[in-house]
C-alpha positions as a Markdown table, in Angstrom:
| # | Residue | x | y | z |
|---|---|---|---|---|
| 1 | Met | 30.7 | -2.1 | -0.9 |
| 2 | Val | 28.9 | -5.3 | -0.2 |
| 3 | Leu | 25.3 | -4.6 | 0.5 |
| 4 | Pro | 23.9 | -6.2 | 3.7 |
| 5 | Leu | 21.0 | -7.9 | 2.0 |
| 6 | Ser | 20.7 | -10.6 | 4.7 |
| 7 | Asp | 19.7 | -7.9 | 7.2 |
| 8 | Thr | 17.0 | -6.5 | 4.9 |
| 9 | Tyr | 15.7 | -10.1 | 4.2 |
| 10 | Asp | 15.5 | -10.8 | 7.9 |
| 11 | Tyr | 13.7 | -7.6 | 8.6 |
| 12 | Phe | 11.1 | -8.1 | 5.9 |
| 13 | Val | 10.4 | -11.6 | 7.0 |
| 14 | Asp | 9.9 | -10.5 | 10.6 |
| 15 | Leu | 7.7 | -7.6 | 9.6 |
| 16 | Gln | 5.4 | -9.8 | 7.7 |
| 17 | Ser | 5.1 | -12.2 | 10.7 |
| 18 | Arg | 4.4 | -9.3 | 13.2 |
| 19 | Ile | 1.7 | -7.8 | 11.1 |
| 20 | Val | 0.0 | -11.1 | 10.4 |
| 21 | Gln | 0.0 | -11.9 | 14.1 |
| 22 | Ser | -1.6 | -8.6 | 15.0 |
| 23 | Leu | -4.3 | -9.0 | 12.3 |
| 24 | Glu | -5.1 | -12.5 | 13.5 |
| 25 | Glu | -5.4 | -11.4 | 17.1 |
| 26 | Ala | -7.8 | -8.6 | 16.0 |
| 27 | Gly | -9.9 | -10.6 | 13.7 |
| 28 | Gly | -9.9 | -14.0 | 15.4 |
| 29 | Ala | -9.2 | -15.8 | 12.1 |
| 30 | Arg | -6.1 | -17.5 | 10.9 |
| 31 | Phe | -4.2 | -16.5 | 7.7 |
| 32 | Leu | -3.4 | -19.1 | 5.1 |
| 33 | Ser | 0.3 | -19.6 | 4.2 |
| 34 | Asp | 1.1 | -20.0 | 0.5 |
| 35 | Pro | 4.8 | -20.3 | -0.2 |
| 36 | Trp | 5.8 | -20.0 | -3.9 |
| 37 | Thr | 8.8 | -19.9 | -6.2 |
| 38 | Arg | 9.4 | -18.5 | -9.7 |
| 39 | Asp | 11.4 | -20.1 | -12.5 |
| 40 | Glu | 13.7 | -17.1 | -13.1 |
| 41 | Gly | 14.7 | -16.9 | -9.4 |
| 42 | Gly | 13.4 | -16.4 | -5.9 |
| 43 | Gly | 10.0 | -16.6 | -4.5 |
| 44 | Gly | 8.0 | -15.6 | -1.4 |
| 45 | Leu | 5.3 | -16.3 | 1.1 |
| 46 | Ser | 1.8 | -15.1 | 0.7 |
| 47 | Arg | -0.3 | -14.8 | 3.8 |
| 48 | Leu | -3.9 | -14.5 | 3.0 |
| 49 | Leu | -7.3 | -14.2 | 4.7 |
| 50 | Glu | -10.6 | -14.3 | 2.9 |
| 51 | Gly | -14.1 | -14.2 | 4.3 |
| 52 | Gly | -13.3 | -13.1 | 7.8 |
| 53 | Glu | -15.8 | -11.4 | 10.0 |
| 54 | Leu | -13.5 | -8.4 | 10.5 |
| 55 | Phe | -11.4 | -8.5 | 7.4 |
| 56 | Glu | -13.2 | -9.6 | 4.3 |
| 57 | Arg | -9.9 | -9.9 | 2.5 |
| 58 | Ala | -6.4 | -9.3 | 3.8 |
| 59 | Gly | -3.1 | -10.2 | 2.1 |
| 60 | Val | 0.4 | -9.7 | 3.5 |
| 61 | Leu | 3.0 | -10.7 | 1.0 |
| 62 | Phe | 6.7 | -11.2 | 1.4 |
| 63 | Ser | 8.7 | -11.7 | -1.7 |
| 64 | His | 12.4 | -12.0 | -2.7 |
| 65 | Val | 12.7 | -12.3 | -6.4 |
| 66 | Lys | 15.5 | -12.2 | -9.0 |
| 67 | Gly | 15.9 | -11.7 | -12.7 |
| 68 | Ser | 18.4 | -11.6 | -15.4 |
| 69 | Thr | 17.2 | -8.4 | -17.1 |
| 70 | Leu | 15.3 | -5.4 | -15.6 |
| 71 | Pro | 11.8 | -5.1 | -17.0 |
| 72 | Pro | 10.7 | -1.8 | -18.8 |
| 73 | Ser | 8.8 | -0.6 | -15.7 |
| 74 | Ala | 12.0 | -0.6 | -13.6 |
| 75 | Thr | 14.2 | 1.2 | -16.2 |
| 76 | Ala | 11.7 | 3.8 | -17.5 |
| 77 | Gln | 13.4 | 6.5 | -15.4 |
| 78 | Arg | 16.8 | 4.7 | -15.1 |
| 79 | Arg | 17.8 | 4.0 | -18.7 |
| 80 | Glu | 21.4 | 3.5 | -17.7 |
| 81 | Leu | 20.4 | 0.3 | -15.8 |
| 82 | Thr | 18.9 | -1.4 | -18.8 |
| 83 | Gly | 20.1 | -5.0 | -19.2 |
| 84 | Arg | 21.3 | -5.4 | -15.6 |
| 85 | Pro | 20.4 | -8.5 | -13.5 |
| 86 | Trp | 18.4 | -7.5 | -10.5 |
| 87 | Glu | 16.8 | -8.6 | -7.3 |
| 88 | Ala | 14.0 | -7.2 | -5.2 |
| 89 | Met | 12.6 | -8.0 | -1.8 |
| 90 | Gly | 10.0 | -6.5 | 0.5 |
| 91 | Val | 6.6 | -6.7 | 2.2 |
| 92 | Ser | 3.3 | -5.4 | 0.7 |
| 93 | Leu | -0.2 | -5.6 | 2.1 |
| 94 | Val | -3.7 | -4.6 | 1.4 |
| 95 | Ile | -6.6 | -5.0 | 3.9 |
| 96 | His | -10.2 | -4.8 | 2.8 |
| 97 | Pro | -12.4 | -4.8 | 6.0 |
| 98 | Arg | -16.0 | -6.0 | 5.9 |
| 99 | Asn | -17.4 | -3.1 | 7.8 |
| 100 | Pro | -17.7 | -0.1 | 5.4 |
| 101 | Tyr | -16.8 | 2.3 | 8.3 |
| 102 | Ile | -13.3 | 0.8 | 8.5 |
| 103 | Pro | -11.1 | 2.1 | 5.7 |
| 104 | Thr | -9.2 | -0.1 | 3.3 |
| 105 | Thr | -5.5 | 0.4 | 3.7 |
| 106 | His | -2.3 | -0.4 | 1.8 |
| 107 | Met | 1.4 | -0.6 | 2.9 |
| 108 | Asn | 4.5 | -1.5 | 1.1 |
| 109 | Val | 8.2 | -1.4 | 1.9 |
| 110 | Arg | 10.8 | -2.7 | -0.5 |
| 111 | Leu | 14.4 | -2.8 | -1.6 |
| 112 | Phe | 15.5 | -3.1 | -5.2 |
| 113 | Val | 19.1 | -3.9 | -6.4 |
| 114 | Ala | 20.4 | -3.6 | -9.9 |
| 115 | His | 23.6 | -5.7 | -9.9 |
| 116 | Gly | 26.6 | -4.3 | -11.7 |
| 117 | Asn | 28.0 | -5.8 | -14.9 |
| 118 | Asn | 31.6 | -4.9 | -13.9 |
| 119 | Glu | 30.1 | -1.8 | -12.2 |
| 120 | Pro | 29.0 | -1.1 | -8.6 |
| 121 | Asp | 25.5 | -2.4 | -7.6 |
| 122 | Val | 22.8 | 0.2 | -7.5 |
| 123 | Phe | 20.2 | 0.0 | -4.8 |
| 124 | Trp | 17.1 | 2.0 | -3.9 |
| 125 | Phe | 14.4 | 1.7 | -1.3 |
| 126 | Gly | 10.7 | 2.5 | -1.6 |
| 127 | Gly | 7.5 | 2.2 | 0.2 |
| 128 | Gly | 4.7 | 4.0 | 2.0 |
| 129 | Leu | 1.2 | 3.6 | 3.4 |
| 130 | Asp | -2.1 | 5.1 | 2.5 |
| 131 | Leu | -5.7 | 5.1 | 3.7 |
| 132 | Thr | -8.9 | 4.7 | 1.6 |
| 133 | Pro | -12.0 | 5.3 | 3.6 |
| 134 | Tyr | -15.6 | 4.9 | 2.4 |
| 135 | Tyr | -17.0 | 7.1 | 5.1 |
| 136 | Ile | -15.1 | 10.1 | 6.4 |
| 137 | Phe | -13.9 | 10.5 | 10.0 |
| 138 | Glu | -11.5 | 13.4 | 10.1 |
| 139 | Glu | -9.9 | 12.2 | 13.3 |
| 140 | Asp | -9.0 | 8.9 | 11.7 |
| 141 | Ala | -7.3 | 10.6 | 8.8 |
| 142 | Lys | -5.4 | 13.0 | 11.2 |
| 143 | His | -4.3 | 10.1 | 13.4 |
| 144 | Phe | -3.0 | 8.1 | 10.3 |
| 145 | His | -1.1 | 11.1 | 9.0 |
| 146 | Gln | 0.4 | 12.0 | 12.4 |
| 147 | Val | 1.8 | 8.5 | 12.7 |
| 148 | Cys | 3.2 | 8.7 | 9.2 |
| 149 | Lys | 4.9 | 12.0 | 10.0 |
| 150 | Asn | 6.4 | 10.6 | 13.2 |
| 151 | Ala | 7.9 | 7.7 | 11.3 |
| 152 | Val | 9.9 | 9.9 | 8.9 |
| 153 | Asn | 10.4 | 13.1 | 10.9 |
| 154 | Glu | 13.8 | 12.0 | 12.4 |
| 155 | Phe | 15.2 | 11.4 | 8.9 |
| 156 | Gly | 14.7 | 15.0 | 7.7 |
| 157 | Asp | 12.5 | 18.0 | 8.6 |
| 158 | Asn | 10.8 | 18.0 | 5.2 |
| 159 | Lys | 10.4 | 14.2 | 4.7 |
| 160 | Tyr | 6.7 | 14.1 | 5.7 |
| 161 | Glu | 5.7 | 17.0 | 3.5 |
| 162 | Ala | 7.6 | 15.7 | 0.5 |
| 163 | Tyr | 6.4 | 12.1 | 0.9 |
| 164 | Lys | 2.8 | 13.2 | 1.6 |
| 165 | Ser | 2.8 | 15.3 | -1.6 |
| 166 | Trp | 4.3 | 12.3 | -3.5 |
| 167 | Cys | 1.5 | 10.1 | -2.1 |
| 168 | Asp | -1.2 | 12.6 | -3.1 |
| 169 | Gln | 0.3 | 12.7 | -6.7 |
| 170 | Tyr | 0.9 | 9.0 | -7.0 |
| 171 | Phe | -2.5 | 7.7 | -5.7 |
| 172 | Tyr | -4.4 | 9.9 | -8.1 |
| 173 | Leu | -6.9 | 8.7 | -10.6 |
| 174 | Lys | -6.5 | 11.1 | -13.5 |
| 175 | His | -9.5 | 9.8 | -15.4 |
| 176 | Arg | -11.7 | 10.4 | -12.3 |
| 177 | Asn | -10.0 | 13.6 | -11.2 |
| 178 | Glu | -9.9 | 12.3 | -7.6 |
| 179 | Thr | -7.4 | 10.8 | -5.1 |
| 180 | Arg | -7.8 | 7.2 | -4.2 |
| 181 | Gly | -8.4 | 8.1 | -0.6 |
| 182 | Val | -7.0 | 10.5 | 2.0 |
| 183 | Gly | -3.4 | 9.6 | 1.3 |
| 184 | Gly | -0.5 | 9.0 | 3.6 |
| 185 | Ile | 3.2 | 8.9 | 2.5 |
| 186 | Phe | 4.9 | 7.4 | -0.5 |
| 187 | Phe | 8.6 | 7.4 | -1.5 |
| 188 | Asp | 10.6 | 5.6 | -4.1 |
| 189 | Asp | 14.2 | 5.5 | -5.5 |
| 190 | Val | 15.6 | 6.5 | -2.1 |
| 191 | Asn | 19.4 | 6.0 | -1.8 |
| 192 | Glu | 20.9 | 9.5 | -1.4 |
| 193 | Asp | 21.5 | 9.1 | 2.3 |
| 194 | Gly | 23.4 | 5.8 | 2.0 |
| 195 | Phe | 22.2 | 2.3 | 2.5 |
| 196 | Glu | 22.1 | 2.2 | 6.3 |
| 197 | Asn | 20.1 | 5.5 | 6.7 |
| 198 | Ser | 17.8 | 4.6 | 3.8 |
| 199 | Phe | 17.1 | 1.2 | 5.4 |
| 200 | Ala | 16.5 | 2.7 | 8.8 |
| 201 | Met | 13.9 | 5.0 | 7.4 |
| 202 | Thr | 12.3 | 2.2 | 5.5 |
| 203 | Arg | 12.1 | 0.1 | 8.7 |
| 204 | Ser | 10.5 | 3.1 | 10.5 |
| 205 | Val | 7.8 | 3.3 | 7.9 |
| 206 | Gly | 7.2 | -0.5 | 8.0 |
| 207 | Asp | 7.1 | -0.5 | 11.8 |
| 208 | Cys | 4.6 | 2.4 | 12.0 |
| 209 | Phe | 1.8 | 0.6 | 10.1 |
| 210 | Leu | 0.2 | -1.2 | 13.0 |
| 211 | Asp | 0.2 | 2.0 | 15.1 |
| 212 | Ala | -1.3 | 4.0 | 12.2 |
| 213 | Tyr | -4.1 | 1.5 | 11.2 |
| 214 | Met | -5.1 | -0.7 | 14.1 |
| 215 | Pro | -6.5 | 2.0 | 16.4 |
| 216 | Ile | -8.9 | 3.0 | 13.5 |
| 217 | Val | -10.0 | -0.6 | 13.2 |
| 218 | Glu | -10.7 | -0.9 | 16.9 |
| 219 | Lys | -12.6 | 2.4 | 16.9 |
| 220 | Arg | -14.9 | 1.6 | 13.9 |
| 221 | Arg | -15.3 | -2.2 | 14.0 |
| 222 | Asp | -18.5 | -2.3 | 16.0 |
| 223 | Lys | -20.3 | 0.6 | 14.2 |
| 224 | Pro | -23.6 | -0.7 | 12.7 |
| 225 | Tyr | -24.1 | -0.7 | 9.0 |
| 226 | Thr | -26.8 | -1.6 | 6.5 |
| 227 | Ala | -27.0 | -2.8 | 2.9 |
| 228 | Arg | -26.8 | 0.8 | 1.8 |
| 229 | Glu | -23.3 | 1.2 | 3.2 |
| 230 | Arg | -22.2 | -2.1 | 1.8 |
| 231 | Glu | -23.4 | -1.1 | -1.7 |
| 232 | Phe | -21.4 | 2.2 | -1.5 |
| 233 | Gln | -18.4 | 0.3 | -0.3 |
| 234 | Ser | -18.6 | -2.0 | -3.3 |
| 235 | Tyr | -18.9 | 0.9 | -5.7 |
| 236 | Arg | -15.9 | 2.7 | -4.2 |
| 237 | Arg | -13.9 | -0.5 | -4.3 |
| 238 | Gly | -14.2 | -0.2 | -8.1 |
| 239 | Arg | -12.0 | 2.8 | -7.9 |
| 240 | Tyr | -9.4 | 0.8 | -6.1 |
| 241 | Val | -9.5 | -1.8 | -8.9 |
| 242 | Glu | -9.1 | 1.0 | -11.5 |
| 243 | Phe | -6.0 | 2.4 | -9.9 |
| 244 | Asn | -4.3 | -0.9 | -9.4 |
| 245 | Leu | -4.8 | -2.0 | -13.0 |
| 246 | Val | -4.2 | 1.3 | -14.7 |
| 247 | Phe | -1.6 | 3.2 | -12.7 |
| 248 | Asp | 0.1 | 1.1 | -10.0 |
| 249 | Arg | 3.8 | 0.6 | -10.7 |
| 250 | Gly | 4.1 | -2.5 | -8.5 |
| 251 | Thr | 1.3 | -4.3 | -10.4 |
| 252 | Leu | 2.9 | -3.4 | -13.7 |
| 253 | Phe | 6.4 | -4.5 | -12.6 |
| 254 | Gly | 5.1 | -7.8 | -11.2 |
| 255 | Leu | 3.3 | -8.7 | -14.4 |
| 256 | Gln | 6.1 | -7.5 | -16.7 |
| 257 | Ser | 8.7 | -9.4 | -14.7 |
| 258 | Gly | 6.9 | -12.7 | -14.9 |
| 259 | Gly | 5.8 | -12.6 | -11.3 |
| 260 | Arg | 3.1 | -14.8 | -9.7 |
| 261 | Thr | -0.2 | -13.5 | -10.8 |
| 262 | Glu | -2.2 | -14.6 | -7.8 |
| 263 | Ser | 0.2 | -12.8 | -5.5 |
| 264 | Ile | 0.3 | -9.6 | -7.7 |
| 265 | Leu | -3.5 | -9.4 | -7.8 |
| 266 | Met | -4.0 | -10.2 | -4.2 |
| 267 | Ser | -4.6 | -6.5 | -3.6 |
| 268 | Met | -7.9 | -6.6 | -5.3 |
| 269 | Pro | -11.1 | -6.4 | -3.2 |
| 270 | Pro | -13.2 | -9.6 | -3.0 |
| 271 | Asn | -16.0 | -7.8 | -4.8 |
| 272 | Ala | -16.5 | -4.4 | -6.5 |
| 273 | Ser | -19.2 | -2.8 | -8.6 |
| 274 | Trp | -19.6 | -0.1 | -11.2 |
| 275 | Arg | -22.6 | 2.1 | -12.0 |
| 276 | Tyr | -23.0 | 4.2 | -15.1 |
| 277 | Asn | -22.7 | 7.9 | -14.5 |
| 278 | Trp | -23.8 | 7.5 | -10.8 |
| 279 | Gln | -23.5 | 10.3 | -8.2 |
| 280 | Pro | -24.5 | 10.1 | -4.5 |
| 281 | Glu | -27.4 | 12.3 | -3.4 |
| 282 | Pro | -26.2 | 15.7 | -2.1 |
| 283 | Gly | -26.1 | 16.0 | 1.6 |
| 284 | Thr | -25.7 | 12.3 | 2.2 |
| 285 | Pro | -22.7 | 10.7 | 4.0 |
| 286 | Glu | -21.7 | 9.1 | 0.7 |
| 287 | Ala | -21.6 | 12.6 | -1.0 |
| 288 | Lys | -19.4 | 13.9 | 1.9 |
| 289 | Leu | -16.6 | 11.5 | 0.9 |
| 290 | Tyr | -16.1 | 13.4 | -2.4 |
| 291 | Glu | -15.3 | 16.6 | -0.6 |
| 292 | Tyr | -12.1 | 14.8 | 0.6 |
| 293 | Leu | -10.9 | 13.2 | -2.6 |
| 294 | Lys | -8.4 | 15.9 | -3.3 |
| 295 | Pro | -5.1 | 16.7 | -1.6 |
| 296 | Arg | -5.4 | 18.6 | 1.7 |
| 297 | Gln | -3.4 | 19.4 | 4.8 |
| 298 | Trp | -4.4 | 17.0 | 7.6 |
| 299 | Leu | -1.9 | 18.2 | 10.3 |
């Protein structure tokens, strides 16, 4: 079977364009375009905004990269693919709003292909989206999860429950004993339903992002805040940095495969802080967040 990689390429390019256009319209600021290539093969287009009034940092990255040998992070659970040439493509984004009442969010949809050495190519899709609030609004989390559920429901009755659980487990900071945020959905190594069905589900997840996130942005963008909220936002952004550098498979793969460092680390917040052995005062809105940093049923 010849995989229709041109179709996936066209979809990912269009998805990046649609998301950037929506973010530009909401924030009133233009994204920079930074095309890049890599020596081993392929490249991509980074779309980046920094210092915006609405989005303090937002990055929407398209990449299509190739390599001669799969890196260790890609074969850790697929030893039989060691040594194969590969290619990967997809869209990944992270948005760090300025207003602490708007959550940070992440989304990623991708295709990975291990080409055969006289054997059939092996493909798998992955992706997901999750929400990382600094101040809790239950209705926002419920809305986000409902859109996620709607995106995968038609592809199997248990998809949302399975992918929500996977998200809760993946975006977990073991050394802090807390989740990164309120979760969403996450999936990887998906190919059991064939290429077309797996691609269709991946498209549904990518297409749901704006419906899941932008209504929250519009609802919270004008809520007043003070230096107190900004300081707490900076502190909690430190947790985001910890997860990305210690646990995130995409970061590890990008660095191990010789990827472009600026694009890989584009997900980092523009600023973050750490305090030694600090805890918010009981009964404060900051303390309330910690009641939600564990898996829970939102729907």
